[in-house]
Each structure stands twice: as structure tokens, then as C-alpha cells.
mmCIF file of C-alpha atoms and ligand atoms in Angstrom:
data_model
loop_
_atom_site.group_PDB
_atom_site.id
_atom_site.type_symbol
_atom_site.label_atom_id
_atom_site.label_comp_id
_atom_site.label_asym_id
_atom_site.label_seq_id
_atom_site.Cartn_x
_atom_site.Cartn_y
_atom_site.Cartn_z
ATOM 1 C CA MET A 100 -30.441 -23.663 19.973
ATOM 2 C CA GLU A 101 -29.990 -26.146 17.126
ATOM 3 C CA ILE A 102 -28.656 -24.912 13.813
ATOM 4 C CA LYS A 103 -29.569 -26.659 10.595
ATOM 5 C CA LYS A 104 -27.076 -26.390 7.788
ATOM 6 C CA GLU A 105 -29.757 -25.199 5.354
ATOM 7 C CA ASN A 106 -30.416 -22.140 7.560
ATOM 8 C CA ILE A 107 -26.832 -20.957 7.365
ATOM 9 C CA LYS A 108 -26.353 -17.927 5.122
ATOM 10 C CA VAL A 109 -23.075 -17.338 3.373
ATOM 11 C CA LEU A 110 -21.166 -14.244 4.438
ATOM 12 C CA TYR A 111 -17.943 -15.058 2.574
ATOM 13 C CA SER A 112 -17.860 -17.859 0.042
ATOM 14 C CA ALA A 113 -14.951 -20.249 -0.317
ATOM 15 C CA GLU A 114 -13.887 -18.303 -3.424
ATOM 16 C CA GLN A 115 -14.004 -14.938 -1.642
ATOM 17 C CA LEU A 116 -11.969 -16.372 1.221
ATOM 18 C CA GLN A 117 -9.328 -17.797 -1.091
ATOM 19 C CA GLU A 118 -9.058 -14.545 -3.038
ATOM 20 C CA ARG A 119 -8.497 -12.522 0.120
ATOM 21 C CA ILE A 120 -6.061 -15.071 1.537
ATOM 22 C CA GLU A 121 -4.050 -14.996 -1.669
ATOM 23 C CA ALA A 122 -3.726 -11.211 -1.303
ATOM 24 C CA LEU A 123 -2.744 -11.523 2.372
ATOM 25 C CA GLY A 124 -0.155 -14.133 1.404
ATOM 26 C CA LYS A 125 1.365 -11.763 -1.168
ATOM 27 C CA GLN A 126 1.463 -8.936 1.375
ATOM 28 C CA ILE A 127 3.186 -11.069 4.022
ATOM 29 C CA THR A 128 5.582 -12.536 1.452
ATOM 30 C CA ALA A 129 6.613 -9.033 0.347
ATOM 31 C CA ASP A 130 7.109 -7.874 3.951
ATOM 32 C CA TYR A 131 9.303 -10.838 4.932
ATOM 33 C CA LYS A 132 11.179 -11.533 1.699
ATOM 34 C CA ASP A 133 14.494 -10.104 2.949
ATOM 35 C CA VAL A 134 14.327 -11.628 6.422
ATOM 36 C CA LYS A 135 17.333 -13.812 7.208
ATOM 37 C CA GLU A 136 16.308 -15.243 10.580
ATOM 38 C CA ASP A 137 13.725 -17.978 11.072
ATOM 39 C CA ILE A 138 10.071 -17.112 10.529
ATOM 40 C CA ILE A 139 7.611 -19.045 12.694
ATOM 41 C CA VAL A 140 3.961 -18.936 11.722
ATOM 42 C CA VAL A 141 1.817 -19.896 14.711
ATOM 43 C CA GLY A 142 -1.730 -21.152 14.217
ATOM 44 C CA VAL A 143 -4.114 -20.664 17.134
ATOM 45 C CA LEU A 144 -6.236 -23.776 17.580
ATOM 46 C CA ARG A 145 -8.788 -24.715 16.960
ATOM 47 C CA GLY A 146 -10.547 -21.890 15.117
ATOM 48 C CA ALA A 147 -7.702 -20.852 12.826
ATOM 49 C CA PHE A 148 -6.843 -24.290 11.477
ATOM 50 C CA LEU A 149 -8.289 -23.897 7.980
ATOM 51 C CA PHE A 150 -7.265 -20.266 7.555
ATOM 52 C CA PHE A 151 -3.776 -21.140 8.769
ATOM 53 C CA ALA A 152 -3.414 -24.018 6.318
ATOM 54 C CA ASP A 153 -4.616 -21.938 3.369
ATOM 55 C CA LEU A 154 -2.537 -18.897 4.326
ATOM 56 C CA CYS A 155 0.673 -20.898 4.727
ATOM 57 C CA ARG A 156 0.249 -22.228 1.205
ATOM 58 C CA GLN A 157 0.166 -18.653 -0.079
ATOM 59 C CA LEU A 158 3.465 -17.689 1.553
ATOM 60 C CA ASP A 159 6.376 -17.773 -0.853
ATOM 61 C CA LEU A 160 8.800 -17.859 2.074
ATOM 62 C CA THR A 161 10.738 -20.462 4.008
ATOM 63 C CA ILE A 162 8.792 -20.790 7.229
ATOM 64 C CA HIS A 163 8.404 -22.978 10.276
ATOM 65 C CA VAL A 164 4.921 -23.732 11.529
ATOM 66 C CA ASP A 165 3.810 -24.232 15.082
ATOM 67 C CA PHE A 166 0.526 -24.291 16.976
ATOM 68 C CA LEU A 167 -0.900 -22.957 20.190
ATOM 69 C CA GLY A 168 -4.092 -24.496 21.568
ATOM 70 C CA LEU A 169 -6.368 -22.207 23.548
ATOM 71 C CA SER A 170 -9.600 -22.674 25.398
ATOM 72 C CA SER A 171 -11.610 -19.815 26.842
ATOM 73 C CA TYR A 172 -13.265 -19.862 30.206
ATOM 74 C CA GLY A 173 -16.898 -18.877 30.619
ATOM 75 C CA ASN A 174 -19.247 -17.893 27.855
ATOM 76 C CA ARG A 175 -18.262 -15.745 24.966
ATOM 77 C CA THR A 176 -20.434 -12.732 25.802
ATOM 78 C CA GLU A 177 -18.531 -12.319 29.014
ATOM 79 C CA SER A 178 -15.161 -12.864 27.398
ATOM 80 C CA SER A 179 -12.712 -12.136 30.191
ATOM 81 C CA GLY A 180 -9.582 -12.742 28.169
ATOM 82 C CA VAL A 181 -8.744 -15.444 30.679
ATOM 83 C CA VAL A 182 -7.766 -18.253 28.417
ATOM 84 C CA LYS A 183 -6.041 -21.518 29.114
ATOM 85 C CA ILE A 184 -3.203 -22.772 26.934
ATOM 86 C CA THR A 185 -4.255 -26.338 26.246
ATOM 87 C CA SER A 186 -1.290 -27.085 24.022
ATOM 88 C CA ASP A 187 1.861 -24.981 23.977
ATOM 89 C CA LEU A 188 4.311 -24.217 21.160
ATOM 90 C CA SER A 189 6.713 -27.031 20.442
ATOM 91 C CA THR A 190 9.735 -24.740 20.021
ATOM 92 C CA ALA A 191 11.174 -21.579 21.583
ATOM 93 C CA VAL A 192 10.687 -18.396 19.574
ATOM 94 C CA VAL A 193 13.455 -16.282 21.129
ATOM 95 C CA ASP A 194 14.971 -13.975 18.472
ATOM 96 C CA LYS A 195 12.700 -15.368 15.782
ATOM 97 C CA HIS A 196 10.109 -13.644 13.648
ATOM 98 C CA VAL A 197 6.678 -14.732 14.819
ATOM 99 C CA ILE A 198 3.399 -14.316 12.963
ATOM 100 C CA VAL A 199 0.378 -15.323 15.064
ATOM 101 C CA VAL A 200 -2.595 -16.457 12.983
ATOM 102 C CA GLU A 201 -6.057 -16.199 14.591
ATOM 103 C CA ASP A 202 -9.581 -16.760 13.313
ATOM 104 C CA ILE A 203 -11.336 -13.696 14.718
ATOM 105 C CA VAL A 204 -10.698 -10.739 16.984
ATOM 106 C CA ASP A 205 -13.964 -10.094 18.750
ATOM 107 C CA THR A 206 -13.639 -8.235 22.089
ATOM 108 C CA GLY A 207 -9.851 -8.335 21.585
ATOM 109 C CA LEU A 208 -9.275 -9.785 25.049
ATOM 110 C CA THR A 209 -7.970 -13.119 23.818
ATOM 111 C CA MET A 210 -5.594 -11.442 21.392
ATOM 112 C CA GLN A 211 -4.392 -9.085 24.094
ATOM 113 C CA TYR A 212 -3.633 -12.095 26.282
ATOM 114 C CA LEU A 213 -1.788 -13.751 23.396
ATOM 115 C CA ILE A 214 0.284 -10.675 22.628
ATOM 116 C CA GLU A 215 1.335 -10.332 26.275
ATOM 117 C CA ASN A 216 2.122 -14.038 26.448
ATOM 118 C CA PHE A 217 4.232 -13.908 23.267
ATOM 119 C CA ARG A 218 6.147 -10.822 24.417
ATOM 120 C CA THR A 219 7.468 -12.801 27.404
ATOM 121 C CA ARG A 220 8.914 -15.312 24.928
ATOM 122 C CA LYS A 221 11.148 -12.576 23.449
ATOM 123 C CA PRO A 222 10.659 -13.013 19.704
ATOM 124 C CA LYS A 223 12.638 -10.714 17.404
ATOM 125 C CA THR A 224 9.406 -9.454 15.890
ATOM 126 C CA LEU A 225 5.741 -10.243 16.528
ATOM 127 C CA LYS A 226 2.969 -9.675 14.011
ATOM 128 C CA ILE A 227 -0.703 -10.486 14.251
ATOM 129 C CA CYS A 228 -2.782 -11.894 11.420
ATOM 130 C CA SER A 229 -6.525 -12.437 11.813
ATOM 131 C CA LEU A 230 -9.047 -13.538 9.235
ATOM 132 C CA LEU A 231 -11.846 -11.483 10.810
ATOM 133 C CA GLU A 232 -12.400 -8.619 13.198
ATOM 134 C CA LYS A 233 -15.665 -7.446 14.728
ATOM 135 C CA PRO A 234 -15.153 -3.812 15.787
ATOM 136 C CA ALA A 235 -18.675 -3.461 17.205
ATOM 137 C CA ARG A 236 -17.638 -5.631 20.149
ATOM 138 C CA THR A 237 -14.186 -4.234 20.870
ATOM 139 C CA ILE A 238 -13.251 -4.000 24.540
ATOM 140 C CA GLN A 239 -9.495 -4.135 24.093
ATOM 141 C CA PRO A 240 -8.312 -2.490 20.857
ATOM 142 C CA VAL A 241 -5.687 -4.606 19.108
ATOM 143 C CA ASP A 242 -3.446 -3.675 16.190
ATOM 144 C CA ILE A 243 -3.946 -6.343 13.576
ATOM 145 C CA ASP A 244 -1.057 -6.285 11.106
ATOM 146 C CA TYR A 245 -2.721 -8.521 8.525
ATOM 147 C CA LEU A 246 -6.503 -8.618 8.406
ATOM 148 C CA GLY A 247 -8.835 -10.544 6.128
ATOM 149 C CA PHE A 248 -12.218 -8.892 6.643
ATOM 150 C CA THR A 249 -13.992 -6.508 9.013
ATOM 151 C CA ILE A 250 -17.464 -7.837 9.789
ATOM 152 C CA ASP A 251 -20.634 -6.534 11.405
ATOM 153 C CA ASP A 252 -21.816 -7.956 14.705
ATOM 154 C CA TYR A 253 -22.684 -11.446 13.451
ATOM 155 C CA PHE A 254 -21.897 -14.658 15.269
ATOM 156 C CA VAL A 255 -20.140 -16.398 12.416
ATOM 157 C CA ILE A 256 -19.541 -20.068 11.841
ATOM 158 C CA GLY A 257 -17.652 -22.206 9.375
ATOM 159 C CA TYR A 258 -14.137 -22.211 7.951
ATOM 160 C CA GLY A 259 -12.728 -23.158 11.347
ATOM 161 C CA LEU A 260 -15.272 -21.326 13.524
ATOM 162 C CA ASP A 261 -17.734 -23.422 15.466
ATOM 163 C CA PHE A 262 -21.163 -23.281 16.997
ATOM 164 C CA GLN A 263 -21.211 -25.612 19.998
ATOM 165 C CA GLY A 264 -18.309 -27.516 18.522
ATOM 166 C CA LYS A 265 -19.931 -28.011 15.132
ATOM 167 C CA PHE A 266 -19.617 -26.562 11.607
ATOM 168 C CA ARG A 267 -15.867 -25.935 11.690
ATOM 169 C CA ASN A 268 -15.506 -27.837 8.422
ATOM 170 C CA LEU A 269 -17.776 -25.621 6.319
ATOM 171 C CA PRO A 270 -15.688 -24.220 3.447
ATOM 172 C CA TYR A 271 -17.314 -20.773 3.809
ATOM 173 C CA ILE A 272 -17.990 -18.267 6.597
ATOM 174 C CA GLY A 273 -21.681 -18.182 7.421
ATOM 175 C CA TYR A 274 -24.185 -16.865 9.900
ATOM 176 C CA VAL A 275 -27.702 -17.649 11.036
ATOM 177 C CA ASP A 276 -30.332 -14.933 11.453
ATOM 178 C CA GLY A 277 -31.476 -14.538 15.020
ATOM 179 C CA LEU A 278 -28.481 -16.296 16.485
ATOM 180 C CA ASP A 279 -26.794 -13.983 18.874
ATOM 181 C CA ASP A 280 -24.113 -14.343 21.453
ATOM 182 C CA ASP A 281 -26.351 -15.257 24.355
ATOM 183 C CA GLU A 282 -27.607 -18.448 22.801
HETATM 184 P P1 5GP B 558 -12.361 -12.325 22.003
HETATM 185 O O1 5GP B 558 -11.490 -12.612 23.197
HETATM 186 O O2 5GP B 558 -11.705 -11.435 20.967
HETATM 187 O O3 5GP B 558 -13.687 -11.772 22.448
HETATM 188 O O4 5GP B 558 -12.752 -13.688 21.366
HETATM 189 C C1 5GP B 558 -11.914 -14.431 20.604
HETATM 190 C C2 5GP B 558 -12.414 -15.838 20.407
HETATM 191 O O5 5GP B 558 -13.843 -15.986 20.599
HETATM 192 C C3 5GP B 558 -12.150 -16.243 18.972
HETATM 193 O O6 5GP B 558 -10.850 -16.759 18.821
HETATM 194 C C4 5GP B 558 -13.253 -17.269 18.737
HETATM 195 O O7 5GP B 558 -12.810 -18.525 19.179
HETATM 196 C C5 5GP B 558 -14.401 -16.794 19.595
HETATM 197 N N1 5GP B 558 -15.339 -15.999 18.784
HETATM 198 C C6 5GP B 558 -15.481 -14.667 18.779
HETATM 199 N N2 5GP B 558 -16.430 -14.271 17.898
HETATM 200 C C7 5GP B 558 -16.892 -15.395 17.323
HETATM 201 C C8 5GP B 558 -17.874 -15.654 16.308
HETATM 202 O O8 5GP B 558 -18.541 -14.763 15.733
HETATM 203 N N3 5GP B 558 -18.067 -16.960 15.978
HETATM 204 C C9 5GP B 558 -17.377 -17.979 16.568
HETATM 205 N N4 5GP B 558 -17.660 -19.217 16.159
HETATM 206 N N5 5GP B 558 -16.444 -17.782 17.521
HETATM 207 C C10 5GP B 558 -16.197 -16.499 17.881
#
């Protein structure tokens, strides 16, 4: 299926996203303000790149940033949680405070994989931040410490999220009627 930009409906506008991200930034800043050890904010590529960049700018904290590149196997409807790390962290996170920033928790399988992977790296603390969650599709429940929005069962695009590699640069989160996961 081809998507035309004019058929994309806005679910969350750029303004709504920024407002929510500002609030998340304040919440995280308050939670970590007395932390003495290093804080490493990890962006999961590629979907979280815009959210990550905007969130980091809302943190009134001294942080380190790092990235983890993931690619999923198979199609999304049959998400197996088997993901490949295409680009690993550049530093060790042992005894550090880690905040993992994701775009969306859908079935939860990817996040479950990430949490297990991070636990083996022995951080001092591990928190999960996701812009979106889609509870209708949960297979593996995940505790999200910092959540932007809970959405209905839409396949969303924009603001980092792609459809067949495209539309990641839209400044809003959108959806297209009739587009479901099998297409
Ligand atoms: P999960 O393992 O939770 O099922 O899937 C997580 C990954 O699938 C996300 O990080 C994202 O890359 C992709 N994904 C899940 N739902 C959507 C969606 O609605 N739109 C887009 N573009 N990607 C999604």
C-alpha cells in the first residue's frame, strides 16, 4: 500500500507532543534531581530519534546520551520480540542510572527483550520511557515509568515512526484510515 501525505490524519499535533514532552521532562527532572551518579539516557533507534532529542532538551539535569540501534525480524503483526542489535551502546552502564527512551510499546515484546538485555549490563537503576503505548495489542505487559500517550489500535506514523521506511520526519503523529498491521 502507498500512503499519500494528504491522507494522513493527525492524532497528536506537534504542539500537543511538545506540551506532553515538556511535562515528562519536568517529571523526570524532579525524580533525578538528587542523583549523584551518572545518568545515561539511551535512545532506541531509529523510531525514538525525534522524541529522544526533544525529551533530552526538557531535562534540567546533567546527562550522558547514548543510542541503541534495533531491527526487528519478521513482520510486525507477528512480533516475536526477537530483535537484532544493529548498533550497540558506546559505553558501559554498570552502576549508572539508565533511562531507555522508546517510540512505542506495542505487543511489549521488544521492550521485554530490551529490559532483559539491559539487566545483564548491571545498571544501578533502569527506567523505561515511551512516547506511546497501545494496550489493545499487549502480549507482554511492560511497566512504563514515563509514558507520553496511550493510544487506540492505530498503526501510527510520523515523529520518528515510519511506514515502509518513510514519514519519520513528520512533526506530528498521524494515522491513515484503513491501514492496518497486515499491510
Ligand atoms: P512491539 O515489540 O512492542 O510489538 O513493537 C515495538 C516496535 O514495533 C516499535 O518500537 C516500533 O518500531 C514498531 N511499531 C509498533 N507499533 C507501531 C506503529 O503503530 N507504527 C509504527 N510505525 N511502528 C510501530
